CSV table of C-alpha atoms in Angstrom, one decimal:
chain,number,residue,atom,x,y,z
L,1,UNK,CA,23.6,78.5,47.9
L,2,UNK,CA,25.8,81.1,49.6
L,3,UNK,CA,22.5,82.9,51.6
L,4,UNK,CA,21.5,82.9,54.6
L,5,UNK,CA,19.5,80.3,56.1
L,6,UNK,CA,16.5,80.3,59.5
L,7,UNK,CA,17.3,76.2,60.3
L,8,UNK,CA,20.1,73.9,57.4
L,9,UNK,CA,18.5,70.6,58.8
L,10,UNK,CA,20.9,67.9,57.4
L,11,UNK,CA,19.3,64.4,56.9
L,12,UNK,CA,16.1,63.5,55.7
L,13,UNK,CA,14.5,61.4,58.4
L,14,UNK,CA,11.4,61.0,59.2
L,15,UNK,CA,12.3,63.6,62.3
L,16,UNK,CA,14.1,65.9,60.0
L,17,UNK,CA,11.6,66.1,57.2
L,18,UNK,CA,9.0,66.8,59.6
L,19,UNK,CA,10.6,69.7,61.7
L,20,UNK,CA,11.2,71.0,58.1
L,21,UNK,CA,8.3,71.2,57.0
L,22,UNK,CA,6.9,73.0,59.9
L,23,UNK,CA,9.1,75.8,60.5
L,24,UNK,CA,7.9,76.5,56.4
L,25,UNK,CA,4.5,76.7,56.9
L,26,UNK,CA,5.5,78.9,60.5
L,27,UNK,CA,7.6,80.5,57.8
L,28,UNK,CA,11.2,80.1,58.3
L,29,UNK,CA,13.8,79.5,55.3
L,30,UNK,CA,14.6,76.2,55.6
L,31,UNK,CA,17.8,75.2,53.6
L,32,UNK,CA,17.3,70.7,54.2
L,33,UNK,CA,20.1,69.2,53.2
L,34,UNK,CA,21.0,64.4,52.7
L,35,UNK,CA,24.6,63.2,52.6
L,36,UNK,CA,22.4,60.4,51.2
L,37,UNK,CA,21.1,59.7,47.4
L,38,UNK,CA,17.7,59.2,48.8
L,39,UNK,CA,14.8,60.3,51.1
L,40,UNK,CA,14.8,58.4,54.9
L,41,UNK,CA,18.2,58.1,56.2
L,42,UNK,CA,17.9,55.7,59.0
L,43,UNK,CA,14.4,55.6,57.6
L,44,UNK,CA,14.6,54.7,54.4
L,45,UNK,CA,12.8,52.1,52.2
L,46,UNK,CA,15.6,50.5,49.9
L,47,UNK,CA,14.3,49.8,46.3
L,48,UNK,CA,14.8,47.8,44.2
L,49,UNK,CA,15.7,45.0,45.8
L,50,UNK,CA,18.8,44.5,44.6
L,51,UNK,CA,20.0,48.6,46.5
L,52,UNK,CA,19.5,46.0,50.5
L,53,UNK,CA,21.3,42.9,48.8
L,54,UNK,CA,24.1,45.6,48.1
L,55,UNK,CA,23.5,47.5,50.8
L,56,UNK,CA,23.6,44.4,53.3
L,57,UNK,CA,26.4,43.3,51.2
L,58,UNK,CA,24.8,40.6,49.9
L,59,UNK,CA,27.0,38.4,47.2
L,60,UNK,CA,25.2,37.8,43.6
L,61,UNK,CA,21.9,39.5,42.8
L,62,UNK,CA,18.3,38.3,44.5
L,63,UNK,CA,17.0,35.2,42.5
L,64,UNK,CA,14.6,35.3,40.0
L,65,UNK,CA,12.1,33.5,42.7
L,66,UNK,CA,12.0,36.8,44.4
L,67,UNK,CA,10.2,38.7,41.0
L,68,UNK,CA,10.3,42.0,39.6
L,69,UNK,CA,13.1,44.2,41.7
L,70,UNK,CA,11.1,47.4,41.8
L,71,UNK,CA,8.3,45.7,43.1
L,72,UNK,CA,9.9,46.1,47.5
L,73,UNK,CA,10.2,48.9,49.3
L,74,UNK,CA,11.4,47.2,52.0
L,75,UNK,CA,11.8,49.5,55.1
L,76,UNK,CA,15.1,49.6,57.1
L,77,UNK,CA,13.3,51.0,60.5
L,78,UNK,CA,10.3,48.4,60.9
L,79,UNK,CA,6.9,51.0,63.0
L,80,UNK,CA,3.4,51.2,62.4
L,81,UNK,CA,1.3,54.2,63.6
L,82,UNK,CA,-1.1,54.9,65.9
L,83,UNK,CA,-4.5,55.1,63.9
L,84,UNK,CA,-4.7,58.0,67.1
L,85,UNK,CA,-1.6,59.1,68.1
L,86,UNK,CA,0.8,61.9,67.6
L,87,UNK,CA,1.5,61.0,63.6
L,88,UNK,CA,-1.5,60.3,62.4
L,89,UNK,CA,-2.8,63.8,64.3
L,90,UNK,CA,0.5,65.0,62.5
L,91,UNK,CA,-0.6,64.2,58.8
L,92,UNK,CA,-4.5,65.5,59.4
L,93,UNK,CA,-3.2,69.4,60.7
L,94,UNK,CA,-0.5,69.5,57.4
L,95,UNK,CA,-2.4,67.5,55.3
L,96,UNK,CA,0.0,65.4,53.7
L,97,UNK,CA,-2.0,62.7,54.1
L,98,UNK,CA,-3.3,63.5,50.9
L,99,UNK,CA,0.1,62.5,49.4
L,100,UNK,CA,-0.6,59.5,50.8
L,101,UNK,CA,-2.7,56.0,51.4
L,102,UNK,CA,-2.6,54.1,54.8
L,103,UNK,CA,-3.7,50.6,55.2
L,104,UNK,CA,-4.8,48.9,57.9
L,105,UNK,CA,-3.0,46.2,60.2
L,106,UNK,CA,-5.0,42.9,60.2
L,107,UNK,CA,-4.6,41.9,63.9
L,108,UNK,CA,-2.0,42.4,67.0
L,109,UNK,CA,-0.9,39.5,68.1
L,110,UNK,CA,1.2,37.9,71.5
L,111,UNK,CA,3.8,35.3,72.1
L,112,UNK,CA,2.9,33.1,75.1
L,113,UNK,CA,4.1,29.8,76.6
L,114,UNK,CA,5.5,29.0,73.5
L,115,UNK,CA,2.0,29.7,70.6
L,116,UNK,CA,1.2,32.7,69.6
L,117,UNK,CA,-2.4,34.4,70.5
L,118,UNK,CA,-4.5,37.2,69.0
L,119,UNK,CA,-4.6,40.1,71.1
L,120,UNK,CA,-8.4,40.5,71.0
L,121,UNK,CA,-10.1,43.9,69.7
L,122,UNK,CA,-13.8,43.6,70.8
L,123,UNK,CA,-15.1,42.8,73.6
L,124,UNK,CA,-16.3,39.3,71.5
L,125,UNK,CA,-13.4,38.3,70.9
L,126,UNK,CA,-11.8,39.4,74.7
L,127,UNK,CA,-14.9,37.3,75.9
L,128,UNK,CA,-13.2,34.0,73.7
L,129,UNK,CA,-10.0,34.6,74.1
L,130,UNK,CA,-8.2,31.7,75.4
L,131,UNK,CA,-5.5,34.4,76.9
L,132,UNK,CA,-7.1,33.9,80.1
L,133,UNK,CA,-9.9,32.5,82.4
L,134,UNK,CA,-13.5,34.0,83.0
L,135,UNK,CA,-13.1,35.8,86.1
L,136,UNK,CA,-9.8,36.4,84.8
L,137,UNK,CA,-11.8,38.8,81.9
L,138,UNK,CA,-14.6,40.2,84.0
L,139,UNK,CA,-11.9,41.7,86.2
L,140,UNK,CA,-10.0,43.6,83.5
L,141,UNK,CA,-13.6,43.8,81.6
L,142,UNK,CA,-14.0,45.7,85.3
L,143,UNK,CA,-10.2,47.5,84.7
L,144,UNK,CA,-10.3,48.2,80.5
L,145,UNK,CA,-14.2,50.3,81.3
L,146,UNK,CA,-12.3,52.3,84.9
L,147,UNK,CA,-9.5,53.3,82.3
L,148,UNK,CA,-11.8,54.8,79.5
L,149,UNK,CA,-14.1,56.3,81.7
L,150,UNK,CA,-10.4,57.9,83.2
L,151,UNK,CA,-10.0,61.7,82.4
L,152,UNK,CA,-6.9,62.7,84.3
L,153,UNK,CA,-8.5,66.8,84.3
L,154,UNK,CA,-11.7,65.0,86.4
L,155,UNK,CA,-10.7,63.8,90.4
L,156,UNK,CA,-14.8,62.1,89.7
L,157,UNK,CA,-13.1,59.6,87.9
L,158,UNK,CA,-9.5,58.4,90.2
L,159,UNK,CA,-11.3,56.1,92.2
L,160,UNK,CA,-9.1,56.5,94.6
L,161,UNK,CA,-6.0,56.8,92.9
L,162,UNK,CA,-3.9,59.8,92.8
L,163,UNK,CA,-2.6,59.7,88.7
L,164,UNK,CA,0.1,61.0,90.1
L,165,UNK,CA,2.1,59.3,93.1
L,166,UNK,CA,-0.9,55.8,92.9
L,167,UNK,CA,1.7,53.3,91.0
L,168,UNK,CA,0.8,51.3,88.8
L,169,UNK,CA,1.6,48.1,90.2
L,170,UNK,CA,-1.2,49.0,92.7
L,171,UNK,CA,-3.6,50.2,90.3
L,172,UNK,CA,-3.7,46.2,89.2
L,173,UNK,CA,-3.4,45.4,92.5
L,174,UNK,CA,-6.5,47.0,93.0
L,175,UNK,CA,-8.1,45.0,90.4
L,176,UNK,CA,-7.3,42.3,91.2
L,177,UNK,CA,-5.2,41.0,88.9
L,178,UNK,CA,-3.4,37.8,87.8
L,179,UNK,CA,0.4,37.9,86.3
L,180,UNK,CA,-0.3,36.9,82.6
L,181,UNK,CA,-2.7,39.9,81.9
L,182,UNK,CA,-0.8,42.4,83.7
L,183,UNK,CA,2.3,41.2,81.9
L,184,UNK,CA,0.1,41.5,78.3
L,185,UNK,CA,-1.6,44.8,79.7
L,186,UNK,CA,1.4,46.4,80.0
L,187,UNK,CA,3.2,45.1,77.4
L,188,UNK,CA,0.4,44.3,74.7
L,189,UNK,CA,-2.4,47.4,74.9
L,190,UNK,CA,-0.3,50.2,77.1
L,191,UNK,CA,3.9,49.2,74.4
L,192,UNK,CA,6.3,49.0,77.4
L,193,UNK,CA,9.2,47.0,76.4
L,194,UNK,CA,10.6,46.4,79.9
L,195,UNK,CA,8.4,46.3,83.6
L,196,UNK,CA,10.4,49.3,84.8
L,197,UNK,CA,7.3,51.3,84.9
L,198,UNK,CA,5.3,49.4,87.3
L,199,UNK,CA,6.7,51.3,90.1
L,200,UNK,CA,5.7,54.7,88.2
L,201,UNK,CA,3.2,57.2,89.2
L,202,UNK,CA,0.5,55.2,86.6
L,203,UNK,CA,-1.2,58.6,84.3
L,204,UNK,CA,0.8,57.7,81.8
L,205,UNK,CA,0.5,53.7,81.3
L,206,UNK,CA,-3.6,54.4,81.6
L,207,UNK,CA,-2.8,56.9,79.2
L,208,UNK,CA,-1.2,54.7,77.2
L,209,UNK,CA,-3.7,52.1,77.3
L,210,UNK,CA,-6.3,55.2,76.5
L,211,UNK,CA,-4.7,55.7,73.5
L,212,UNK,CA,-4.1,52.5,72.3
L,213,UNK,CA,-8.3,51.9,73.4
L,214,UNK,CA,-8.8,54.6,70.6
L,215,UNK,CA,-6.6,53.7,68.2
L,216,UNK,CA,-8.5,50.4,67.9
L,217,UNK,CA,-12.1,52.1,68.0
L,218,UNK,CA,-11.2,53.4,65.1
L,219,UNK,CA,-10.3,51.0,62.8
L,220,UNK,CA,-11.6,47.6,64.5
L,221,UNK,CA,-9.3,45.1,63.7
L,222,UNK,CA,-5.8,46.7,65.2
L,223,UNK,CA,-4.0,50.4,66.3
L,224,UNK,CA,-1.9,50.6,63.6
L,225,UNK,CA,-1.7,51.8,60.4
L,226,UNK,CA,0.8,51.3,57.9
L,227,UNK,CA,1.2,53.7,54.6
L,228,UNK,CA,1.5,51.6,50.7
L,229,UNK,CA,4.6,51.9,49.1
L,230,UNK,CA,6.7,52.0,52.9
L,231,UNK,CA,7.8,54.0,55.8
L,232,UNK,CA,9.8,56.0,53.3
L,233,UNK,CA,6.3,57.6,51.9
L,234,UNK,CA,6.2,58.9,54.8
L,235,UNK,CA,10.3,61.1,55.1
L,236,UNK,CA,8.9,62.5,51.3
L,237,UNK,CA,5.2,63.7,52.1
L,238,UNK,CA,6.5,66.2,54.7
L,239,UNK,CA,9.5,67.6,52.6
L,240,UNK,CA,7.1,68.0,49.7
L,241,UNK,CA,4.8,69.8,52.3
L,242,UNK,CA,8.3,72.0,52.5
L,243,UNK,CA,9.2,72.3,49.4
L,244,UNK,CA,5.6,74.1,48.6
L,245,UNK,CA,6.5,76.5,51.5
L,246,UNK,CA,9.8,77.6,49.8
L,247,UNK,CA,12.3,75.0,52.2
L,248,UNK,CA,15.6,73.8,49.8
L,249,UNK,CA,15.4,70.3,48.6
L,250,UNK,CA,19.5,68.9,47.8
L,251,UNK,CA,20.7,64.5,48.2
L,252,UNK,CA,23.5,63.6,47.7
L,253,UNK,CA,25.1,67.0,49.6
L,254,UNK,CA,28.1,65.8,50.9
L,255,UNK,CA,28.5,68.1,54.3
L,256,UNK,CA,32.6,68.8,54.7
L,257,UNK,CA,32.2,71.0,58.2
L,258,UNK,CA,29.1,72.4,60.2
L,259,UNK,CA,31.0,76.0,61.2
L,260,UNK,CA,30.8,76.7,64.4
L,261,UNK,CA,31.4,80.2,66.3
L,262,UNK,CA,32.1,81.3,70.4
L,263,UNK,CA,30.0,77.7,70.8
L,264,UNK,CA,26.8,79.3,68.8
L,265,UNK,CA,26.3,77.4,64.5
L,266,UNK,CA,26.8,80.1,62.0
L,267,UNK,CA,26.2,77.9,59.1
L,268,UNK,CA,27.5,74.4,57.6
L,269,UNK,CA,30.5,73.9,54.4
L,270,UNK,CA,29.4,71.7,51.6
L,271,UNK,CA,31.6,71.2,48.4
L,272,UNK,CA,33.1,74.1,49.0
L,273,UNK,CA,30.7,76.3,49.6
L,274,UNK,CA,29.0,77.9,52.4
L,275,UNK,CA,25.8,78.4,53.9
L,276,UNK,CA,25.3,80.1,56.5
L,277,UNK,CA,22.2,80.3,59.1
L,278,UNK,CA,21.0,80.4,63.2
L,279,UNK,CA,19.7,77.1,64.1
L,280,UNK,CA,20.4,73.0,62.6
L,281,UNK,CA,18.6,70.1,62.8
L,282,UNK,CA,20.1,67.4,61.6
L,283,UNK,CA,20.7,63.0,63.0
L,284,UNK,CA,23.2,61.8,65.0
L,285,UNK,CA,25.4,61.3,62.4
L,286,UNK,CA,26.1,64.7,60.9
L,287,UNK,CA,27.9,65.7,64.4
L,288,UNK,CA,29.0,62.3,66.4
L,289,UNK,CA,31.1,64.3,68.2
L,290,UNK,CA,28.0,65.6,70.2
L,291,UNK,CA,26.2,62.6,70.7
L,292,UNK,CA,26.5,59.0,72.8
L,293,UNK,CA,25.8,55.6,72.5
L,294,UNK,CA,22.9,54.2,75.1
L,295,UNK,CA,22.1,50.7,74.0
L,296,UNK,CA,21.9,49.1,70.6
L,297,UNK,CA,18.4,47.6,68.3
L,298,UNK,CA,19.4,44.4,66.4
L,299,UNK,CA,17.1,44.4,63.3
L,300,UNK,CA,16.5,41.2,61.3
L,301,UNK,CA,14.2,41.8,57.7
L,302,UNK,CA,12.6,38.5,56.7
L,303,UNK,CA,11.7,38.0,53.4
L,304,UNK,CA,9.2,35.0,53.8
L,305,UNK,CA,6.3,33.5,51.0
L,306,UNK,CA,3.8,32.7,52.9
L,307,UNK,CA,2.4,33.8,55.7
L,308,UNK,CA,3.2,33.6,59.3
L,309,UNK,CA,1.9,30.3,60.9
L,310,UNK,CA,-1.3,30.9,63.3
L,311,UNK,CA,-1.7,34.5,62.1
L,312,UNK,CA,-5.3,33.8,60.3
L,313,UNK,CA,-3.3,33.8,56.8
L,314,UNK,CA,-3.0,37.7,57.6
L,315,UNK,CA,-1.9,40.8,54.9
L,316,UNK,CA,-0.6,42.0,57.8
L,317,UNK,CA,-0.3,41.5,61.7
L,318,UNK,CA,2.4,42.8,65.2
L,319,UNK,CA,3.8,40.1,67.1
L,320,UNK,CA,5.3,41.5,70.2
L,321,UNK,CA,7.2,38.5,72.7
L,322,UNK,CA,7.4,40.1,76.5
L,323,UNK,CA,10.4,40.0,77.8
L,324,UNK,CA,9.4,37.0,80.3
L,325,UNK,CA,8.9,34.7,78.3
L,326,UNK,CA,12.0,34.7,77.1
L,327,UNK,CA,14.0,35.3,80.1
L,328,UNK,CA,14.9,39.2,79.3
L,329,UNK,CA,14.6,42.2,80.1
L,330,UNK,CA,13.2,43.8,77.0
L,331,UNK,CA,10.4,42.9,74.5
L,332,UNK,CA,11.5,41.3,71.0
L,333,UNK,CA,8.9,42.3,68.4
L,334,UNK,CA,7.7,41.1,64.7
L,335,UNK,CA,6.3,43.6,62.2
L,336,UNK,CA,4.9,42.1,59.1
L,337,UNK,CA,3.4,43.6,55.6
L,338,UNK,CA,3.2,42.6,52.5
L,339,UNK,CA,2.9,42.8,49.1
L,340,UNK,CA,-0.4,44.4,49.4
L,341,UNK,CA,1.5,47.5,51.1
L,342,UNK,CA,2.4,47.4,47.3
L,343,UNK,CA,6.5,46.8,48.9
L,344,UNK,CA,6.5,43.2,48.1
L,345,UNK,CA,6.7,41.3,44.6
L,346,UNK,CA,3.3,39.3,44.5
L,347,UNK,CA,2.8,36.9,47.0
L,348,UNK,CA,6.2,38.1,49.3
L,349,UNK,CA,5.6,38.9,52.7
L,350,UNK,CA,8.1,40.9,54.9
L,351,UNK,CA,8.9,40.2,58.4
L,352,UNK,CA,10.8,42.1,60.2
L,353,UNK,CA,12.3,41.4,63.8
L,354,UNK,CA,13.2,43.8,66.4
L,355,UNK,CA,14.2,44.2,69.9
L,356,UNK,CA,16.9,46.3,72.0
L,357,UNK,CA,20.5,44.2,72.2
L,358,UNK,CA,20.9,42.9,75.8
L,359,UNK,CA,24.2,40.5,75.2
L,360,UNK,CA,27.1,39.9,73.1
L,361,UNK,CA,25.3,37.6,70.9
L,362,UNK,CA,22.9,39.1,69.6
L,363,UNK,CA,20.9,37.3,67.0
L,364,UNK,CA,20.8,34.3,69.8
L,365,UNK,CA,18.5,36.7,71.0
L,366,UNK,CA,16.0,37.0,68.7
L,367,UNK,CA,15.8,33.3,67.4
L,368,UNK,CA,12.1,32.7,69.6
L,369,UNK,CA,10.7,35.5,67.1
L,370,UNK,CA,12.7,34.1,63.7
L,371,UNK,CA,11.0,30.2,65.0
L,372,UNK,CA,7.6,31.9,64.4
L,373,UNK,CA,8.4,33.0,60.1
L,374,UNK,CA,10.0,30.1,59.8
L,375,UNK,CA,10.7,29.0,56.6
L,376,UNK,CA,12.8,32.2,55.9
L,377,UNK,CA,13.8,32.7,52.5
L,378,UNK,CA,16.3,35.3,53.2
L,379,UNK,CA,17.4,37.6,56.1
L,380,UNK,CA,19.1,41.1,56.6
L,381,UNK,CA,20.6,41.4,59.5
L,382,UNK,CA,21.5,45.2,61.1
L,383,UNK,CA,22.3,45.9,64.9
L,384,UNK,CA,22.7,49.9,64.7
L,385,UNK,CA,23.7,52.4,67.3
L,386,UNK,CA,20.9,53.8,69.9
L,387,UNK,CA,22.8,57.4,69.7
L,388,UNK,CA,21.7,60.5,72.1
L,389,UNK,CA,22.6,63.8,71.7
L,390,UNK,CA,25.1,65.2,74.9
L,391,UNK,CA,23.5,68.8,75.0
L,392,UNK,CA,20.2,70.2,74.8
L,393,UNK,CA,22.0,72.6,72.2
L,394,UNK,CA,20.1,75.8,73.8
L,395,UNK,CA,24.3,77.4,73.4
L,396,UNK,CA,25.4,75.7,70.5
L,397,UNK,CA,21.8,75.6,68.4
L,398,UNK,CA,22.1,72.3,67.0
L,399,UNK,CA,19.2,70.3,67.6
L,400,UNK,CA,20.5,66.8,67.2
L,401,UNK,CA,17.4,64.2,66.5
L,402,UNK,CA,17.2,60.9,68.7
L,403,UNK,CA,18.5,57.5,66.7
L,404,UNK,CA,15.0,55.9,65.9
L,405,UNK,CA,14.7,53.1,69.3
L,406,UNK,CA,13.2,49.9,69.4
L,407,UNK,CA,9.1,50.6,69.9
L,408,UNK,CA,6.7,49.5,67.5
L,409,UNK,CA,5.5,52.9,66.8
L,410,UNK,CA,6.2,56.4,66.1
L,411,UNK,CA,4.7,58.4,69.5
L,412,UNK,CA,8.5,58.0,71.1
L,413,UNK,CA,9.7,60.2,67.3
L,414,UNK,CA,6.6,62.4,67.7
L,415,UNK,CA,7.8,63.5,71.0
L,416,UNK,CA,11.5,64.0,70.4
L,417,UNK,CA,10.3,66.1,67.5
L,418,UNK,CA,8.3,68.4,70.2
L,419,UNK,CA,11.1,68.2,72.6
L,420,UNK,CA,13.5,69.5,69.7
L,421,UNK,CA,10.3,71.9,68.4
L,422,UNK,CA,10.3,73.3,72.4
L,423,UNK,CA,14.0,74.0,72.3
L,424,UNK,CA,14.1,76.1,69.3
L,425,UNK,CA,11.5,78.2,69.5
L,426,UNK,CA,11.2,78.4,73.1
L,427,UNK,CA,6.9,77.9,73.8
L,428,UNK,CA,4.6,74.7,73.8
L,429,UNK,CA,4.2,72.1,71.0
L,430,UNK,CA,0.8,72.7,68.8
L,431,UNK,CA,-0.7,71.1,66.3
L,432,UNK,CA,-2.6,73.9,64.8
L,433,UNK,CA,0.8,76.1,63.7
L,434,UNK,CA,1.2,72.4,61.5
L,435,UNK,CA,-2.2,73.6,59.6
L,436,UNK,CA,-1.6,74.4,56.3
L,437,UNK,CA,-2.4,78.7,55.6
L,438,UNK,CA,-5.3,79.4,54.2
L,439,UNK,CA,-4.3,80.8,51.4
L,440,UNK,CA,-1.6,78.1,50.2
L,441,UNK,CA,-1.4,77.8,46.8
L,442,UNK,CA,-1.4,73.3,46.9
L,443,UNK,CA,1.7,71.5,45.7
L,444,UNK,CA,-1.7,70.2,43.1
L,445,UNK,CA,-6.2,70.3,44.0
C-alpha cells in the first residue's frame, strides 16, 4: 500500500465504482478502499436478511415465515434504471452488462384521489385510461407527438417555442392541457419531484419526456430495468472492470486520515501505512468537514407477502404519489420488486417508500404510501441526511460525490459522475472514453 497512485477512491458506492472503473480503463493507477466489509456503501444490497435486522437494530432473528436469510438481497436505496438512460449507456459501453442480468419493471402507476392508476405505456392504454377524458386525450396525444418530433438543434420542430426561454407552463398552455394532465406529465413522465420546473425553460422537461418515451419504447411494459440479485450488483460490476485494468481493491480498511499539504491532497493513511495520490474521490462519509447538509430523505423498506393491490398482481412496479395529491412540496415514490428478481424469499415482495423530508414527523408524511401496501409484514425505517460537497475540489483535488437523492432512477447519479469526471480531467465526459480497449484481456470469455 505504501505506493504512489494517480487516484485513490474511498467508498464503494455506485458513483465511486463507476469513476474508478473509468479512471482504470483510461490507464490511471487506482487504489480503491472502503471502511465497510461489503461493497456498495450507501447503495449496497444487504444479505442475508439477518444482517438487515442487525443494521436496523431490530431485536431477535427474522421469523421462519421469511424463508432463508440467504435468499434476500435488500437494497438500502430504491432506484430503477431508465432503459434508455445514462447508466444503461455506461453499462453497455464498458460491457459490465456481461456480469449481470436485468428484468423490465412491469408497470408504473400514479396516485390520484386515493386510488392508483396505471401510467399508460401504449397508445391503446392511453385511449382506454380513466386518468383523463376523451378531449383531454386528444390534446395530450398532440402534445406527445410534438415532444417526439422536437429536436433542440432543429428550429423547424419548435413551432414557435424557444427551448431556452419559453417556460414549460407556457408550453402546456399552448396545447391547452388541464391541471391533471400537467401533473401527470410533469411527475409521471418527466419525473420531477416538485413543481419548480414549470417556470423554467422547457428544453430540459421536453428532453426528460423524450427519455421516458424512448426508454418505454425499448421494452414496452415500463421504461425501467432492475438487475437480478439487487442494485448492489452494479457497484460490484464496475469494481470488476477496474480490477481487470489493474485497480487495487481493499475492503474493511479503516481510513485514519486524508493527508493534505498546502491545501492539496497528497495521500491517505490507513492502519499506519500511507498511500500517496494526486487525486482523491470519496463519498461524504469520509470527509464530514468538507460537506454540508441540504436536506433529508426518508426511506422505508417494507416486506410484504402479497403484490400491491390494484397493480394487476405485478411482481414489480413503481408508484408515484404526486405532491399536490397529498398536500406536499415533493412527490412520494414506491419501488416494488420481489422474489422474481432473486432479492427475496419465494412469495415475498419488497416495497421501498421514499421521499424528501418536509416536516418534523417524516413517518407521518409517507402514510399515504404505506396505506397502499397494507398489510406490511416488517418495516425498516431510515432517515438519511443529504450531503453535498462545499466546494468543487479544484484546489484540494478532493472530489466528493453527492448523497443519493429521492429520485427513483439513476439519472442524477450519472450527472454527478459526469460532473466529477469533468472537474478531475478538465474535459467533457465522453461515453467513448469508457469503452474497453480492443486488445484487453477480459475477466472471462
